[in-house]
């Protein structure tokens, strides 16, 4: 097993020992929806408890603070995201296939953690300065390195256009993928894989070398 990051160590230390994992998961899902809808600063423990149909004091049986809840929501999302991304990056795929697989993994994560993605987009830039959430910055750096490296590899291999501004392209792809969290709803008309295919057909034809 990989070593725990700082957020995982904090969770292991602070999690109430008598709290059932299933109930904690339910409460985290509720909290994520409230954070996504109202913003972290505007959300109180009472608002989360109200949404869960319980007293505010009872919520402390499961979590020591709303900060702990936010930490678990974001770290769970990022842990799963990087599990998928790392598998793609280790697969030895060509640059275009790597981009396709990363985009598909991104939409799968939006399907699994739509609220967490929305929270991340809205709150990350304010949270990275807090020691507890410094792992968000580490993830951002790793994310950028993975995408830029793949795009640069595609340019060198003449899979992508030689005049491609890889940093601008990275920002465009990143933003247009993750903004889907604002409108995507699980169980809708299209699966994450179908949305990814439609997205890729629109994006990649604009950066690929034309025959």
PDB file of C-alpha atoms in Angstrom:
ATOM      1  CA  UNK A   1       0.000   0.000   0.000  1.00  0.00           C
ATOM      2  CA  UNK A   2       1.220   3.528  -0.730  1.00  0.00           C
ATOM      3  CA  UNK A   3       2.007   5.714   2.288  1.00  0.00           C
ATOM      4  CA  UNK A   4      -0.778   7.926   3.566  1.00  0.00           C
ATOM      5  CA  UNK A   5      -0.709  11.580   2.622  1.00  0.00           C
ATOM      6  CA  UNK A   6      -1.169  14.270   5.276  1.00  0.00           C
ATOM      7  CA  UNK A   7      -4.923  14.464   4.794  1.00  0.00           C
ATOM      8  CA  UNK A   8      -5.302  10.696   5.140  1.00  0.00           C
ATOM      9  CA  UNK A   9      -3.243  10.743   8.343  1.00  0.00           C
ATOM     10  CA  UNK A  10      -5.421  13.526   9.734  1.00  0.00           C
ATOM     11  CA  UNK A  11      -8.569  11.589   8.900  1.00  0.00           C
ATOM     12  CA  UNK A  12      -7.253   8.420  10.513  1.00  0.00           C
ATOM     13  CA  UNK A  13      -6.366  10.364  13.641  1.00  0.00           C
ATOM     14  CA  UNK A  14      -9.590  12.350  13.966  1.00  0.00           C
ATOM     15  CA  UNK A  15     -12.295   9.963  12.769  1.00  0.00           C
ATOM     16  CA  UNK A  16     -14.659   9.031  15.618  1.00  0.00           C
ATOM     17  CA  UNK A  17     -14.082   5.359  16.379  1.00  0.00           C
ATOM     18  CA  UNK A  18     -17.759   4.510  16.864  1.00  0.00           C
ATOM     19  CA  UNK A  19     -19.000   6.057  13.610  1.00  0.00           C
ATOM     20  CA  UNK A  20     -20.263   3.480  11.093  1.00  0.00           C
ATOM     21  CA  UNK A  21     -18.480   3.844   7.730  1.00  0.00           C
ATOM     22  CA  UNK A  22     -21.764   3.551   5.820  1.00  0.00           C
ATOM     23  CA  UNK A  23     -23.367   6.386   7.763  1.00  0.00           C
ATOM     24  CA  UNK A  24     -20.253   8.526   7.424  1.00  0.00           C
ATOM     25  CA  UNK A  25     -20.368   7.980   3.673  1.00  0.00           C
ATOM     26  CA  UNK A  26     -24.006   9.039   3.526  1.00  0.00           C
ATOM     27  CA  UNK A  27     -23.281  12.177   5.517  1.00  0.00           C
ATOM     28  CA  UNK A  28     -20.291  13.053   3.339  1.00  0.00           C
ATOM     29  CA  UNK A  29     -22.459  12.779   0.234  1.00  0.00           C
ATOM     30  CA  UNK A  30     -25.002  15.111   1.804  1.00  0.00           C
ATOM     31  CA  UNK A  31     -22.305  17.542   2.920  1.00  0.00           C
ATOM     32  CA  UNK A  32     -20.767  17.538  -0.554  1.00  0.00           C
ATOM     33  CA  UNK A  33     -24.074  18.552  -2.118  1.00  0.00           C
ATOM     34  CA  UNK A  34     -24.530  21.353   0.425  1.00  0.00           C
ATOM     35  CA  UNK A  35     -20.950  22.615  -0.023  1.00  0.00           C
ATOM     36  CA  UNK A  36     -21.354  22.535  -3.813  1.00  0.00           C
ATOM     37  CA  UNK A  37     -24.654  24.407  -3.734  1.00  0.00           C
ATOM     38  CA  UNK A  38     -23.900  27.012  -1.049  1.00  0.00           C
ATOM     39  CA  UNK A  39     -20.104  27.280  -0.900  1.00  0.00           C
ATOM     40  CA  UNK A  40     -17.835  26.142   1.904  1.00  0.00           C
ATOM     41  CA  UNK A  41     -17.751  29.400   3.888  1.00  0.00           C
ATOM     42  CA  UNK A  42     -21.521  29.850   3.725  1.00  0.00           C
ATOM     43  CA  UNK A  43     -22.175  26.284   4.859  1.00  0.00           C
ATOM     44  CA  UNK A  44     -22.516  25.666   8.579  1.00  0.00           C
ATOM     45  CA  UNK A  45     -22.595  22.379  10.452  1.00  0.00           C
ATOM     46  CA  UNK A  46     -26.245  23.137  11.195  1.00  0.00           C
ATOM     47  CA  UNK A  47     -27.061  23.401   7.473  1.00  0.00           C
ATOM     48  CA  UNK A  48     -25.443  20.031   6.823  1.00  0.00           C
ATOM     49  CA  UNK A  49     -27.278  18.504   9.769  1.00  0.00           C
ATOM     50  CA  UNK A  50     -30.580  19.968   8.567  1.00  0.00           C
ATOM     51  CA  UNK A  51     -30.042  18.456   5.124  1.00  0.00           C
ATOM     52  CA  UNK A  52     -29.289  15.120   6.788  1.00  0.00           C
ATOM     53  CA  UNK A  53     -32.377  15.342   9.018  1.00  0.00           C
ATOM     54  CA  UNK A  54     -30.446  15.325  12.277  1.00  0.00           C
ATOM     55  CA  UNK A  55     -29.413  17.648  15.084  1.00  0.00           C
ATOM     56  CA  UNK A  56     -26.221  19.642  14.590  1.00  0.00           C
ATOM     57  CA  UNK A  57     -24.739  18.174  17.748  1.00  0.00           C
ATOM     58  CA  UNK A  58     -25.295  14.660  16.438  1.00  0.00           C
ATOM     59  CA  UNK A  59     -23.114  15.373  13.430  1.00  0.00           C
ATOM     60  CA  UNK A  60     -20.117  15.726  15.745  1.00  0.00           C
ATOM     61  CA  UNK A  61     -20.529  12.063  16.623  1.00  0.00           C
ATOM     62  CA  UNK A  62     -19.299  11.322  13.097  1.00  0.00           C
ATOM     63  CA  UNK A  63     -16.986  14.278  12.313  1.00  0.00           C
ATOM     64  CA  UNK A  64     -15.085  16.756  14.438  1.00  0.00           C
ATOM     65  CA  UNK A  65     -15.663  19.716  12.084  1.00  0.00           C
ATOM     66  CA  UNK A  66     -16.923  20.758   8.671  1.00  0.00           C
ATOM     67  CA  UNK A  67     -13.254  21.115   7.695  1.00  0.00           C
ATOM     68  CA  UNK A  68     -12.789  17.394   8.307  1.00  0.00           C
ATOM     69  CA  UNK A  69     -15.782  16.662   6.109  1.00  0.00           C
ATOM     70  CA  UNK A  70     -14.438  18.831   3.304  1.00  0.00           C
ATOM     71  CA  UNK A  71     -11.016  17.200   3.619  1.00  0.00           C
ATOM     72  CA  UNK A  72     -12.475  13.722   3.231  1.00  0.00           C
ATOM     73  CA  UNK A  73     -14.674  14.755   0.301  1.00  0.00           C
ATOM     74  CA  UNK A  74     -11.784  16.283  -1.652  1.00  0.00           C
ATOM     75  CA  UNK A  75      -9.111  13.729  -0.776  1.00  0.00           C
ATOM     76  CA  UNK A  76     -11.410  10.811  -1.690  1.00  0.00           C
ATOM     77  CA  UNK A  77     -12.133  12.405  -5.060  1.00  0.00           C
ATOM     78  CA  UNK A  78      -8.445  13.075  -5.772  1.00  0.00           C
ATOM     79  CA  UNK A  79      -7.327   9.633  -4.607  1.00  0.00           C
ATOM     80  CA  UNK A  80      -9.744   8.008  -7.071  1.00  0.00           C
ATOM     81  CA  UNK A  81      -8.842  10.455  -9.838  1.00  0.00           C
ATOM     82  CA  UNK A  82      -5.147   9.670  -9.512  1.00  0.00           C
ATOM     83  CA  UNK A  83      -5.734   5.951  -9.313  1.00  0.00           C
ATOM     84  CA  UNK A  84      -7.300   6.200 -12.784  1.00  0.00           C
ATOM     85  CA  UNK A  85      -4.821   8.743 -14.146  1.00  0.00           C
ATOM     86  CA  UNK A  86      -1.768   6.820 -12.919  1.00  0.00           C
ATOM     87  CA  UNK A  87      -3.039   3.659 -14.608  1.00  0.00           C
ATOM     88  CA  UNK A  88      -3.442   5.553 -17.886  1.00  0.00           C
ATOM     89  CA  UNK A  89      -0.008   7.171 -17.672  1.00  0.00           C
ATOM     90  CA  UNK A  90       1.635   3.831 -16.889  1.00  0.00           C
ATOM     91  CA  UNK A  91      -0.043   2.020 -19.794  1.00  0.00           C
ATOM     92  CA  UNK A  92       2.477   3.103 -22.430  1.00  0.00           C
ATOM     93  CA  UNK A  93      -0.174   4.523 -24.773  1.00  0.00           C
ATOM     94  CA  UNK A  94       0.545   6.928 -27.586  1.00  0.00           C
ATOM     95  CA  UNK A  95      -0.086  10.634 -26.937  1.00  0.00           C
ATOM     96  CA  UNK A  96      -3.500  10.790 -28.602  1.00  0.00           C
ATOM     97  CA  UNK A  97      -4.679   7.599 -26.879  1.00  0.00           C
ATOM     98  CA  UNK A  98      -3.383   8.970 -23.565  1.00  0.00           C
ATOM     99  CA  UNK A  99      -5.355  12.202 -23.979  1.00  0.00           C
ATOM    100  CA  UNK A 100      -8.450  10.186 -24.888  1.00  0.00           C
ATOM    101  CA  UNK A 101      -8.046   7.974 -21.815  1.00  0.00           C
ATOM    102  CA  UNK A 102      -7.403  10.923 -19.468  1.00  0.00           C
ATOM    103  CA  UNK A 103     -10.506  12.727 -20.723  1.00  0.00           C
ATOM    104  CA  UNK A 104     -12.589   9.572 -20.303  1.00  0.00           C
ATOM    105  CA  UNK A 105     -11.289   9.089 -16.752  1.00  0.00           C
ATOM    106  CA  UNK A 106     -12.123  12.721 -16.002  1.00  0.00           C
ATOM    107  CA  UNK A 107     -15.737  12.309 -17.057  1.00  0.00           C
ATOM    108  CA  UNK A 108     -15.992   9.102 -15.046  1.00  0.00           C
ATOM    109  CA  UNK A 109     -14.824  11.022 -11.986  1.00  0.00           C
ATOM    110  CA  UNK A 110     -17.394  13.745 -12.649  1.00  0.00           C
ATOM    111  CA  UNK A 111     -20.001  10.980 -12.756  1.00  0.00           C
ATOM    112  CA  UNK A 112     -18.813   9.523  -9.446  1.00  0.00           C
ATOM    113  CA  UNK A 113     -17.977  12.759  -7.624  1.00  0.00           C
ATOM    114  CA  UNK A 114     -19.863  15.581  -9.334  1.00  0.00           C
ATOM    115  CA  UNK A 115     -20.317  17.587  -6.140  1.00  0.00           C
ATOM    116  CA  UNK A 116     -16.676  17.128  -5.110  1.00  0.00           C
ATOM    117  CA  UNK A 117     -15.516  18.350  -8.537  1.00  0.00           C
ATOM    118  CA  UNK A 118     -17.728  21.428  -8.208  1.00  0.00           C
ATOM    119  CA  UNK A 119     -16.334  22.109  -4.723  1.00  0.00           C
ATOM    120  CA  UNK A 120     -12.769  21.642  -5.956  1.00  0.00           C
ATOM    121  CA  UNK A 121     -13.262  24.133  -8.776  1.00  0.00           C
ATOM    122  CA  UNK A 122     -14.838  26.678  -6.495  1.00  0.00           C
ATOM    123  CA  UNK A 123     -12.739  26.351  -3.363  1.00  0.00           C
ATOM    124  CA  UNK A 124      -9.279  24.985  -4.247  1.00  0.00           C
ATOM    125  CA  UNK A 125      -7.601  28.331  -4.871  1.00  0.00           C
ATOM    126  CA  UNK A 126      -8.667  29.515  -1.401  1.00  0.00           C
ATOM    127  CA  UNK A 127      -7.796  26.271   0.376  1.00  0.00           C
ATOM    128  CA  UNK A 128      -4.282  25.590  -0.901  1.00  0.00           C
ATOM    129  CA  UNK A 129      -2.763  28.083   1.549  1.00  0.00           C
ATOM    130  CA  UNK A 130      -4.040  26.065   4.513  1.00  0.00           C
ATOM    131  CA  UNK A 131      -1.593  23.370   5.673  1.00  0.00           C
ATOM    132  CA  UNK A 132      -4.335  20.745   5.866  1.00  0.00           C
ATOM    133  CA  UNK A 133      -5.181  21.253   2.201  1.00  0.00           C
ATOM    134  CA  UNK A 134      -1.697  21.690   0.785  1.00  0.00           C
ATOM    135  CA  UNK A 135      -2.137  18.375  -1.040  1.00  0.00           C
ATOM    136  CA  UNK A 136      -4.475  20.227  -3.408  1.00  0.00           C
ATOM    137  CA  UNK A 137      -1.507  22.216  -4.701  1.00  0.00           C
ATOM    138  CA  UNK A 138       0.578  19.057  -5.025  1.00  0.00           C
ATOM    139  CA  UNK A 139      -2.205  17.509  -7.089  1.00  0.00           C
ATOM    140  CA  UNK A 140      -2.495  20.589  -9.304  1.00  0.00           C
ATOM    141  CA  UNK A 141       1.230  20.477 -10.081  1.00  0.00           C
ATOM    142  CA  UNK A 142       1.089  16.757 -10.857  1.00  0.00           C
ATOM    143  CA  UNK A 143      -2.030  17.231 -12.991  1.00  0.00           C
ATOM    144  CA  UNK A 144      -0.418  19.971 -15.064  1.00  0.00           C
ATOM    145  CA  UNK A 145       2.760  17.954 -15.546  1.00  0.00           C
ATOM    146  CA  UNK A 146       0.804  14.932 -16.802  1.00  0.00           C
ATOM    147  CA  UNK A 147      -1.252  16.865 -19.330  1.00  0.00           C
ATOM    148  CA  UNK A 148       1.530  19.145 -20.578  1.00  0.00           C
ATOM    149  CA  UNK A 149       3.911  16.216 -20.887  1.00  0.00           C
ATOM    150  CA  UNK A 150       1.422  14.274 -22.992  1.00  0.00           C
ATOM    151  CA  UNK A 151       0.695  17.225 -25.266  1.00  0.00           C
ATOM    152  CA  UNK A 152       4.402  17.951 -25.733  1.00  0.00           C
ATOM    153  CA  UNK A 153       4.994  14.288 -26.534  1.00  0.00           C
ATOM    154  CA  UNK A 154       2.265  14.471 -29.168  1.00  0.00           C
ATOM    155  CA  UNK A 155       3.848  17.515 -30.796  1.00  0.00           C
ATOM    156  CA  UNK A 156       7.269  15.829 -30.889  1.00  0.00           C
ATOM    157  CA  UNK A 157       5.724  12.705 -32.407  1.00  0.00           C
ATOM    158  CA  UNK A 158       3.896  14.852 -35.004  1.00  0.00           C
ATOM    159  CA  UNK A 159       0.574  13.532 -33.762  1.00  0.00           C
ATOM    160  CA  UNK A 160      -0.440  17.056 -32.747  1.00  0.00           C
ATOM    161  CA  UNK A 161       0.219  20.204 -34.742  1.00  0.00           C
ATOM    162  CA  UNK A 162       3.706  21.693 -34.557  1.00  0.00           C
ATOM    163  CA  UNK A 163       2.299  25.181 -33.934  1.00  0.00           C
ATOM    164  CA  UNK A 164       0.244  24.028 -30.960  1.00  0.00           C
ATOM    165  CA  UNK A 165       0.544  26.181 -27.846  1.00  0.00           C
ATOM    166  CA  UNK A 166       0.569  23.290 -25.397  1.00  0.00           C
ATOM    167  CA  UNK A 167      -0.046  25.387 -22.284  1.00  0.00           C
ATOM    168  CA  UNK A 168      -3.023  27.164 -23.824  1.00  0.00           C
ATOM    169  CA  UNK A 169      -4.346  23.841 -25.098  1.00  0.00           C
ATOM    170  CA  UNK A 170      -3.936  22.291 -21.652  1.00  0.00           C
ATOM    171  CA  UNK A 171      -5.932  25.091 -20.038  1.00  0.00           C
ATOM    172  CA  UNK A 172      -8.656  24.831 -22.651  1.00  0.00           C
ATOM    173  CA  UNK A 173      -8.989  21.061 -22.317  1.00  0.00           C
ATOM    174  CA  UNK A 174      -8.832  21.200 -18.501  1.00  0.00           C
ATOM    175  CA  UNK A 175     -11.463  23.903 -18.164  1.00  0.00           C
ATOM    176  CA  UNK A 176     -13.877  22.550 -20.759  1.00  0.00           C
ATOM    177  CA  UNK A 177     -13.765  19.064 -19.232  1.00  0.00           C
ATOM    178  CA  UNK A 178     -14.228  20.007 -15.585  1.00  0.00           C
ATOM    179  CA  UNK A 179     -16.879  22.657 -16.201  1.00  0.00           C
ATOM    180  CA  UNK A 180     -19.145  19.718 -17.039  1.00  0.00           C
ATOM    181  CA  UNK A 181     -19.611  19.279 -13.295  1.00  0.00           C
ATOM    182  CA  UNK A 182     -21.866  22.340 -13.390  1.00  0.00           C
ATOM    183  CA  UNK A 183     -24.435  20.672 -15.670  1.00  0.00           C
ATOM    184  CA  UNK A 184     -23.781  16.927 -15.570  1.00  0.00           C
ATOM    185  CA  UNK A 185     -26.164  14.761 -13.565  1.00  0.00           C
ATOM    186  CA  UNK A 186     -25.508  11.042 -12.960  1.00  0.00           C
ATOM    187  CA  UNK A 187     -28.046   8.739 -14.552  1.00  0.00           C
ATOM    188  CA  UNK A 188     -28.790  11.118 -17.410  1.00  0.00           C
ATOM    189  CA  UNK A 189     -29.279  10.399 -21.079  1.00  0.00           C
ATOM    190  CA  UNK A 190     -25.568   9.873 -21.808  1.00  0.00           C
ATOM    191  CA  UNK A 191     -22.940   7.816 -20.012  1.00  0.00           C
ATOM    192  CA  UNK A 192     -19.607   9.410 -19.052  1.00  0.00           C
ATOM    193  CA  UNK A 193     -17.937   7.411 -21.825  1.00  0.00           C
ATOM    194  CA  UNK A 194     -20.417   8.671 -24.439  1.00  0.00           C
ATOM    195  CA  UNK A 195     -19.899  12.276 -23.340  1.00  0.00           C
ATOM    196  CA  UNK A 196     -16.133  11.778 -23.480  1.00  0.00           C
ATOM    197  CA  UNK A 197     -16.342  10.428 -27.039  1.00  0.00           C
ATOM    198  CA  UNK A 198     -18.410  13.401 -28.200  1.00  0.00           C
ATOM    199  CA  UNK A 199     -16.081  15.807 -26.452  1.00  0.00           C
ATOM    200  CA  UNK A 200     -12.973  14.209 -27.910  1.00  0.00           C
ATOM    201  CA  UNK A 201     -14.362  14.240 -31.432  1.00  0.00           C
ATOM    202  CA  UNK A 202     -14.789  18.014 -31.139  1.00  0.00           C
ATOM    203  CA  UNK A 203     -11.472  18.765 -29.429  1.00  0.00           C
ATOM    204  CA  UNK A 204      -8.924  16.424 -30.979  1.00  0.00           C
ATOM    205  CA  UNK A 205      -9.735  17.231 -34.595  1.00  0.00           C
ATOM    206  CA  UNK A 206      -8.650  20.753 -33.761  1.00  0.00           C
ATOM    207  CA  UNK A 207      -5.176  19.773 -32.508  1.00  0.00           C
ATOM    208  CA  UNK A 208      -4.351  16.678 -34.581  1.00  0.00           C
ATOM    209  CA  UNK A 209      -2.197  16.851 -37.709  1.00  0.00           C
ATOM    210  CA  UNK A 210      -4.380  16.876 -40.803  1.00  0.00           C
ATOM    211  CA  UNK A 211      -3.640  14.346 -43.534  1.00  0.00           C
TER     212      UNK A 211
END
